[in-house]
Coordinates of C-alpha atoms in Angstrom, one line a residue:
M186 CA 33.6 25.8 44.4
R187 CA 32.4 29.1 42.8
S188 CA 28.8 29.8 43.6
P189 CA 26.7 29.9 40.4
G190 CA 23.8 31.6 42.2
R191 CA 20.8 30.8 44.3
P192 CA 20.5 27.0 45.0
P193 CA 17.7 25.5 42.8
I194 CA 14.8 23.5 44.1
R195 CA 16.0 20.0 45.1
R196 CA 15.9 17.1 42.6
D197 CA 13.6 15.0 44.8
V198 CA 11.0 17.8 44.8
E199 CA 11.1 18.1 41.0
R200 CA 10.8 14.3 40.8
A201 CA 7.7 14.4 43.0
F202 CA 6.3 17.2 40.7
W203 CA 6.6 15.0 37.6
C204 CA 5.1 12.1 39.4
E205 CA 2.1 14.2 40.1
I206 CA 2.0 15.3 36.5
A207 CA 2.0 11.6 35.5
K208 CA -1.1 11.1 37.6
G209 CA -3.0 13.7 35.5
L210 CA -2.7 16.9 37.6
T211 CA -2.2 20.3 36.1
S212 CA 1.2 21.9 36.5
E213 CA -0.1 24.3 39.1
D214 CA -1.8 21.6 41.2
A215 CA 1.2 19.3 40.9
A216 CA 3.5 22.1 42.1
V217 CA 1.4 22.9 45.1
A218 CA 1.2 19.2 45.9
C219 CA 5.0 18.9 46.2
G220 CA 5.5 22.2 48.1
V221 CA 6.4 24.8 45.5
S222 CA 4.5 27.6 43.9
G223 CA 2.2 27.3 40.9
P224 CA 4.2 29.6 38.7
V225 CA 7.3 27.4 39.3
G226 CA 5.4 24.4 38.2
S227 CA 4.2 26.1 35.1
R228 CA 7.8 27.1 34.3
W229 CA 9.1 23.6 34.8
F230 CA 6.4 22.2 32.5
R231 CA 7.0 24.8 29.8
E232 CA 10.8 24.7 29.8
R233 CA 10.8 20.9 29.5
G234 CA 8.1 20.8 26.9
G235 CA 5.7 18.9 29.1
M236 CA 8.1 16.0 29.7
P237 CA 10.4 15.1 32.6
S238 CA 14.1 15.5 32.1
I239 CA 15.0 13.3 35.1
D240 CA 14.5 9.7 36.1
L241 CA 11.3 9.2 38.0
G242 CA 12.2 5.9 39.4
P243 CA 13.0 5.4 43.1
S244 CA 16.5 6.2 44.3
S245 CA 19.0 3.3 44.1
G246 CA 20.5 4.3 47.5
R247 CA 24.0 4.5 46.1
Y248 CA 24.2 8.2 46.8
L249 CA 23.4 10.2 49.9
S250 CA 19.8 11.5 50.0
F251 CA 18.7 14.9 51.2
Q252 CA 17.3 13.2 54.4
E253 CA 20.7 11.7 55.1
R254 CA 22.4 15.1 54.6
E255 CA 19.9 16.7 57.0
E256 CA 20.8 14.0 59.6
I257 CA 24.6 14.6 59.0
A258 CA 24.1 18.4 59.5
V259 CA 22.2 17.8 62.8
L260 CA 24.8 15.3 64.1
R261 CA 27.7 17.6 63.0
A262 CA 26.1 20.5 64.8
Q263 CA 26.0 18.4 68.0
G264 CA 29.8 17.8 67.7
R265 CA 29.7 14.2 66.7
G266 CA 32.7 12.8 64.9
V267 CA 32.8 11.2 61.4
R268 CA 32.7 7.6 62.6
S269 CA 29.9 8.3 65.0
I270 CA 27.8 9.9 62.2
A271 CA 28.6 7.1 59.9
R272 CA 27.3 4.5 62.4
V273 CA 24.1 6.4 62.9
I274 CA 23.2 6.8 59.2
G275 CA 24.6 3.4 58.2
R276 CA 27.2 4.7 55.8
S277 CA 31.0 4.2 55.5
P278 CA 33.1 6.8 57.4
S279 CA 34.9 7.6 54.2
T280 CA 31.6 8.6 52.6
V281 CA 30.8 10.9 55.5
S282 CA 34.3 12.4 55.5
R283 CA 34.2 13.0 51.7
E284 CA 30.7 14.6 52.0
L285 CA 31.8 17.0 54.8
R286 CA 34.9 18.0 52.8
R287 CA 33.4 18.4 49.3
N288 CA 29.9 19.9 50.0
A289 CA 30.3 22.1 53.0
A290 CA 29.2 25.7 52.7
T291 CA 32.2 28.2 52.4
R292 CA 30.5 31.5 52.9
G293 CA 32.1 33.6 55.6
G294 CA 35.5 32.0 55.1
K295 CA 34.9 28.9 57.2
L296 CA 33.5 25.4 56.5
E297 CA 29.9 24.9 57.8
Y298 CA 27.9 21.9 56.7
R299 CA 24.4 22.7 55.7
A300 CA 22.1 20.1 54.1
G301 CA 20.5 22.4 51.5
V302 CA 23.8 23.7 50.2
A303 CA 25.3 20.2 50.3
Q304 CA 22.5 18.8 48.2
W305 CA 22.8 21.6 45.7
K306 CA 26.6 21.1 45.3
A307 CA 26.1 17.3 45.0
E308 CA 23.5 17.8 42.2
L309 CA 25.7 20.4 40.5
A310 CA 28.7 18.1 40.5
A311 CA 26.6 15.1 39.3
R312 CA 25.5 16.9 36.1
R313 CA 26.9 15.4 32.9
P314 CA 25.9 17.9 30.2
K315 CA 25.8 16.3 26.8
T316 CA 25.4 18.0 23.4
A317 CA 22.3 17.0 21.6
K318 CA 22.9 14.8 18.6
L319 CA 21.0 17.1 16.2
V320 CA 23.1 20.1 17.4
A321 CA 26.4 18.3 16.8
D322 CA 25.5 16.6 13.4
E323 CA 24.5 19.1 10.8
R324 CA 23.9 16.5 8.1
L325 CA 21.5 14.6 10.4
R326 CA 19.8 17.8 11.5
D327 CA 19.2 18.8 7.8
Y328 CA 17.8 15.4 7.0
V329 CA 15.4 15.5 10.0
Q330 CA 14.3 19.1 9.4
D331 CA 13.6 18.5 5.6
R332 CA 11.4 15.4 6.3
L333 CA 9.6 17.2 9.1
A334 CA 9.2 20.7 7.7
G335 CA 10.1 20.5 4.0
V336 CA 7.8 22.6 1.7
V337 CA 5.2 21.0 -0.6
H338 CA 5.8 21.5 -4.3
S339 CA 3.4 21.1 -7.3
A340 CA 4.4 19.1 -10.4
D341 CA 6.0 22.2 -11.9
G342 CA 8.1 22.8 -8.8
A343 CA 6.1 25.7 -7.4
V344 CA 5.6 25.9 -3.7
V345 CA 1.9 25.3 -2.8
G346 CA -0.1 25.6 0.4
P347 CA -2.0 28.3 2.3
P348 CA 0.1 31.5 2.2
T349 CA -1.2 32.9 5.5
A350 CA -0.9 29.9 7.8
T351 CA 1.1 30.8 10.9
W352 CA 2.1 28.9 14.1
K353 CA 0.5 30.5 17.2
G354 CA 1.9 28.2 19.9
R355 CA -1.5 27.0 21.1
N356 CA -1.9 23.6 22.6
R357 CA -5.1 23.0 20.7
P358 CA -5.0 24.9 17.4
R359 CA -8.4 26.0 16.2
R360 CA -9.7 25.0 12.8
Q361 CA -7.8 27.2 10.5
D362 CA -5.2 26.9 7.8
R363 CA -2.1 25.0 8.8
V364 CA 1.3 25.0 7.2
W365 CA 1.7 22.5 4.4
A366 CA 4.8 20.6 5.0
T367 CA 6.4 17.2 4.3
A368 CA 5.3 16.3 7.9
W369 CA 6.9 13.0 8.4
S370 CA 6.4 11.7 12.0
P371 CA 9.5 11.3 14.2
E372 CA 9.0 7.5 14.0
Q373 CA 8.9 7.6 10.2
I374 CA 12.1 9.7 10.1
S375 CA 13.9 7.5 12.6
N376 CA 13.1 4.2 10.7
R377 CA 13.7 5.7 7.2
L378 CA 17.2 6.6 8.2
R379 CA 18.1 2.9 8.3
V380 CA 16.8 2.5 4.8
D381 CA 18.5 5.5 3.3
F382 CA 21.8 5.0 5.2
P383 CA 22.1 1.3 5.9
A384 CA 25.9 1.4 6.4
D385 CA 26.2 4.8 8.1
E386 CA 25.7 4.4 11.8
T387 CA 26.1 8.1 12.4
M388 CA 22.8 8.7 10.6
R389 CA 20.7 7.3 13.4
I390 CA 18.4 9.0 15.9
S391 CA 15.5 7.9 18.0
P392 CA 11.9 9.3 17.7
E393 CA 12.2 10.5 21.3
A394 CA 15.3 12.5 20.6
I395 CA 13.5 14.3 17.8
Y396 CA 10.5 15.0 20.1
Q397 CA 13.0 16.4 22.7
A398 CA 14.7 18.6 20.1
L399 CA 11.3 20.1 19.3
Y400 CA 9.8 20.5 22.8
V401 CA 12.7 21.0 25.3
E402 CA 14.0 24.5 25.2
S403 CA 17.5 23.6 26.4
R404 CA 18.1 21.3 23.5
G405 CA 18.0 24.1 20.9
A406 CA 18.4 21.8 17.9
L407 CA 15.1 22.5 16.1
K408 CA 12.9 25.6 16.3
R409 CA 9.8 25.2 18.5
E410 CA 7.7 26.5 15.6
L411 CA 8.3 23.2 13.8
V412 CA 5.9 21.4 16.2
A413 CA 3.2 22.8 13.8
C414 CA 4.4 20.2 11.3
L415 CA 3.5 17.4 13.7
R416 CA 0.1 15.9 13.2
T417 CA -1.2 17.2 16.6
G418 CA 0.4 20.6 16.3
R419 CA 0.6 20.8 20.1
A420 CA 2.9 23.5 21.6
L421 CA 3.5 21.2 24.6
R422 CA 3.5 17.5 25.1
V423 CA 0.5 16.2 27.1
P424 CA 1.1 13.5 29.7
R425 CA -0.8 10.3 28.9
A426 CA -2.7 10.3 32.2
R427 CA -3.9 13.9 31.5
A428 CA -4.8 13.2 27.9
Q429 CA -7.0 10.3 29.0
Q430 CA -8.4 12.0 32.1
R431 CA -12.0 12.8 31.9
A432 CA -14.5 13.7 34.6
S433 CA -16.7 10.7 35.2
G434 CA -18.0 11.0 38.7
H435 CA -21.6 11.0 37.4
V436 CA -21.1 7.5 36.0
T437 CA -22.0 5.0 38.7
D438 CA -21.8 1.2 38.5
E439 CA -25.6 1.1 38.4
A440 CA -25.6 3.3 35.3
M441 CA -23.1 1.3 33.2
I442 CA -24.2 -0.3 29.9
S443 CA -23.6 -3.8 31.4
E444 CA -26.7 -3.1 33.6
R445 CA -28.9 -2.3 30.6
P446 CA -31.8 -4.7 30.0
P447 CA -30.9 -7.6 27.6
E448 CA -33.9 -6.7 25.4
A449 CA -32.1 -3.6 24.3
D450 CA -29.4 -5.6 22.6
D451 CA -31.5 -7.6 20.2
R452 CA -33.4 -4.5 19.0
A453 CA -36.7 -6.5 19.1
V454 CA -38.5 -4.1 21.4
P455 CA -38.7 -0.4 20.5
G456 CA -38.1 2.3 23.1
H457 CA -34.3 1.9 23.7
W458 CA -32.4 5.0 22.6
E459 CA -28.8 6.0 22.0
G460 CA -27.7 9.7 22.4
D461 CA -24.8 12.0 22.1
L462 CA -23.8 15.6 21.0
I463 CA -22.5 16.9 17.8
I464 CA -20.2 19.9 18.7
G465 CA -19.7 23.1 16.9
V466 CA -17.6 26.2 17.5
G467 CA -18.2 28.6 20.4
R468 CA -19.6 26.0 22.8
S469 CA -22.5 25.3 20.4
A470 CA -24.0 21.8 20.1
I471 CA -27.0 19.8 19.0
G472 CA -28.3 16.8 20.9
T473 CA -28.9 13.7 18.8
V474 CA -31.1 10.8 20.0
V475 CA -31.7 7.7 17.9
E476 CA -34.1 4.8 18.6
R477 CA -32.2 1.5 18.3
T478 CA -35.0 -0.6 16.6
T479 CA -36.5 1.9 14.1
R480 CA -33.5 4.2 13.7
F481 CA -35.9 7.1 14.3
T482 CA -33.9 10.3 15.0
V483 CA -34.7 13.2 17.3
L484 CA -32.6 16.4 17.2
V485 CA -32.5 18.3 20.5
H486 CA -32.3 22.1 20.3
L487 CA -29.7 23.5 22.8
P488 CA -29.8 27.3 22.5
R489 CA -27.3 29.4 24.5
K490 CA -28.6 30.9 27.6
E491 CA -29.1 34.6 28.3
G492 CA -25.8 36.3 29.1
W493 CA -23.7 34.2 26.7
G494 CA -20.9 36.4 25.3
T495 CA -21.7 39.4 27.5
Q496 CA -21.6 38.0 31.0
E497 CA -18.5 36.9 32.7
P498 CA -18.5 33.1 33.4
V499 CA -19.0 32.2 37.1
K500 CA -17.0 29.4 38.6
N501 CA -19.4 26.5 39.5
G502 CA -22.2 28.7 38.1
P503 CA -24.7 27.8 35.4
A504 CA -23.3 26.9 32.0
L505 CA -24.3 29.5 29.4
G506 CA -23.0 27.7 26.3
G507 CA -26.2 25.6 25.8
Y508 CA -25.2 22.1 26.8
G509 CA -24.6 22.3 30.5
A510 CA -26.0 19.5 32.6
E511 CA -29.2 21.4 33.6
S512 CA -29.9 22.6 30.0
M513 CA -29.3 19.1 28.7
R514 CA -31.7 17.5 31.2
E515 CA -34.4 20.1 30.5
A516 CA -34.1 19.7 26.7
L517 CA -34.2 15.9 26.8
A518 CA -37.2 15.9 29.2
T519 CA -39.0 18.2 26.8
S520 CA -38.2 16.0 23.8
F521 CA -39.4 12.8 25.5
A522 CA -42.5 14.3 27.1
S523 CA -44.7 13.7 24.1
M524 CA -43.7 10.1 23.6
P525 CA -45.8 7.2 25.0
D526 CA -44.4 5.3 27.9
Q527 CA -43.7 2.3 25.7
L528 CA -41.1 4.4 23.8
R529 CA -39.3 5.5 27.0
R530 CA -37.5 2.4 28.1
S531 CA -33.8 3.3 28.2
L532 CA -31.2 5.8 26.9
T533 CA -27.6 4.9 26.4
W534 CA -25.3 8.0 26.4
D535 CA -21.6 8.8 25.9
R536 CA -19.7 9.5 29.2
G537 CA -19.9 13.3 28.7
K538 CA -20.6 15.5 31.7
E539 CA -23.6 17.1 29.9
L540 CA -25.7 14.2 31.3
A541 CA -24.5 14.6 34.9
Q542 CA -28.2 15.1 36.0
H543 CA -29.3 11.7 34.6
A544 CA -30.9 10.7 37.9
Q545 CA -33.2 13.6 37.8
L546 CA -33.9 12.9 34.1
T547 CA -35.0 9.4 35.0
I548 CA -37.4 10.8 37.7
D549 CA -38.8 13.4 35.2
T550 CA -39.4 11.0 32.3
G551 CA -39.2 7.4 33.6
L552 CA -36.3 6.8 31.1
A553 CA -33.5 4.6 32.5
V554 CA -30.1 6.1 31.6
F555 CA -27.0 4.0 31.0
F556 CA -23.5 5.0 29.9
A557 CA -21.2 3.3 27.5
D558 CA -17.8 2.0 28.5
P559 CA -14.8 4.4 28.0
H560 CA -13.4 4.6 24.5
S561 CA -16.2 2.2 23.2
P562 CA -18.1 4.1 20.5
W563 CA -19.3 0.8 19.0
Q564 CA -21.6 0.4 21.9
R565 CA -23.6 3.3 20.5
G566 CA -23.0 2.4 16.9
T567 CA -26.5 3.5 15.7
N568 CA -26.0 7.0 17.1
E569 CA -22.4 7.3 15.8
N570 CA -23.6 6.4 12.3
T571 CA -26.4 8.9 12.5
N572 CA -24.1 11.7 13.7
G573 CA -22.0 11.0 10.6
L574 CA -25.1 11.5 8.4
L575 CA -26.0 14.7 10.2
R576 CA -22.6 16.2 9.5
Q577 CA -23.8 16.7 5.9
Y578 CA -26.1 19.4 7.3
F579 CA -24.0 20.5 10.3
P580 CA -20.3 20.5 9.3
K581 CA -17.5 20.5 11.9
G582 CA -16.1 24.0 12.7
T583 CA -19.5 25.8 12.2
D584 CA -21.7 27.5 14.7
L585 CA -24.6 25.2 15.5
S586 CA -26.5 27.6 17.8
R587 CA -27.7 29.6 14.8
W588 CA -30.2 26.8 13.8
S589 CA -33.7 27.1 15.4
S590 CA -35.8 24.2 16.7
E591 CA -38.0 24.3 13.6
E592 CA -34.9 24.0 11.3
L593 CA -33.7 21.0 13.4
E594 CA -37.1 19.4 13.0
A595 CA -36.9 19.8 9.3
V596 CA -33.5 18.1 9.1
A597 CA -34.7 15.3 11.4
A598 CA -37.7 14.8 9.1
I599 CA -35.4 14.4 6.1
I600 CA -33.2 11.8 8.0
N601 CA -36.3 9.9 9.1
S602 CA -37.8 9.8 5.6
R603 CA -34.7 8.1 4.0
P604 CA -35.3 4.4 3.2
R605 CA -32.9 2.1 5.1
K606 CA -31.5 -1.2 3.9
N607 CA -31.6 -2.6 7.5
L608 CA -35.3 -1.8 7.7
G609 CA -36.2 -3.6 4.4
W610 CA -36.0 -0.2 2.5
R611 CA -38.7 1.3 4.7
T612 CA -38.1 4.6 6.4
P613 CA -37.5 5.1 10.1
A614 CA -40.7 7.2 10.3
E615 CA -42.8 4.4 8.6
T616 CA -41.2 1.8 10.9
L617 CA -42.0 3.8 14.1
N618 CA -45.6 4.5 13.0
E619 CA -46.1 0.8 12.4
H620 CA -44.8 0.1 16.0
L621 CA -47.1 2.8 17.4
R622 CA -50.1 1.3 15.6
S623 CA -49.3 -2.1 16.9
L624 CA -49.0 -0.7 20.5
Q625 CA -52.4 1.1 20.1
Q626 CA -54.1 -2.0 18.8
T627 CA -52.7 -4.1 21.7
S628 CA -53.9 -1.5 24.2
V629 CA -57.4 -1.5 22.7
A630 CA -57.6 -5.3 22.7
T631 CA -56.5 -5.4 26.3
T632 CA -59.2 -2.9 27.3
D633 CA -61.9 -4.8 25.6

C-alpha cells in the first residue's frame, strides 16, 4: 500500500475528543483531556464545523481495536505463532493471519508489524468516501440555496436590504446590519421539498445534510458564508452541552427559590424583591430590583471601574466592566442601606455570576438571597416585566454606562409614578408609601 503521508491521530482518540466536547468542554481542553495538543483540537473542531464526523457510540467489537493490535505486536515480537496469538487475544487465527498480512509496515523492504501503522492502515482501508448529495445534484442544490440565501425583492422587483452587510465569520455576530435573504431554515426546506415535489424522490434531503453542507469544510456543497442566512448566524455549530453550560457554583441548595419563605409567594407582605441586569454593549449594565407587592422599582448604578479600556484585563483579577461580583454586591448594599428592616426580607435573582458574593450581601444587609431555577424566568415575572418597560429608556445594543445615578433615579421615578391596574390604578410609589405609613403606625402603637 502506498503511504499517503504521516499516520493521523487514531480514531479512538478523536472519538474521545468529541465525547469531551459533548460534555461542554472547549476544543482546547477536550484535546488536552484525550492526549493531543490544543491547536489540534481547535483544528478538528473548525474543520468539522463544530460537529463530530464519526460515530461516538462504543465499538461493536467486530473489528480489531488498537489495544488488540498492540497485543499482537508484542506477541509477534516475542516470536509467537498465529494460533498462539489468536488464543491469547480471543480471536480467530484467520483474523490474526489476515491482520499480519494486510497491515504490516513495509518500510525497509521487509514486513514488520507495528500497532500504530496497522491501525492507520485499517482506518484508511475502512473509509467509504461518499459524494455529498448537494454536490452531485445541481437542481437540488439550486433549490436549497435559493430558499436559504435568495435575495429579497420589493413589489416592483428591486432588490432591497442593507447594502453594506457582510459576513465576518463570528460565532456571535454583534448587533449590526445582516444580509436580507429568503432565510428558510433547513427544516423548512427539507419538508417543503415533499410539498413541491411529491412524486420526485430525488428531490429529498434531510435538515442535517444541509447543516453539514454549510458547516463541514470537506462537504464543499454550499459556501460557508451562507451560514449568515441562518437565524443564529453562527460560524460554527455549538454543542448542546456547551450552549447550556453556565457557571452556577455560587448557587447552593440552601439558596434555591424552593427555600424562599411562603409569604413571598402570595405578595401579602412587602419586602420581597426580584432582581436582574439589563445588559448593554461594552460590558455595560444596569441593575434592576423590583418589590413584589408594590412593584416599586430601584435602578442600581453600575459604573465601570478605573482602568476600563486602558488597562489589560488580569486573569482572576477584579472585573472592570461594572457588574462583577464585588461591584454588584457593593452597589446592592448601598441601594438597600436606606431601607427599613421590614423592606429587606428576601431577594430573588437570576442565576448570573454577578451575584456570586450573595452570602456577604446577606451579612451586610440582612437580605436573604435566593436564585430562580434554570430557564425559569416566570419565577421572577415581576422583574422580567419591569425590564421590558425599562427597555423603552435603555434600548438593547446601547451603552448603558453613560447614564449617571441621578438619571437612573429619574427614570425609576417615572416608572414608579405610573398607575398600575394590578394596584387598583394606584402607583407603586403611593402603594409603598402606604405600607411604610402602616409600618410606622404599628411601630408607634407597639412602643406605647
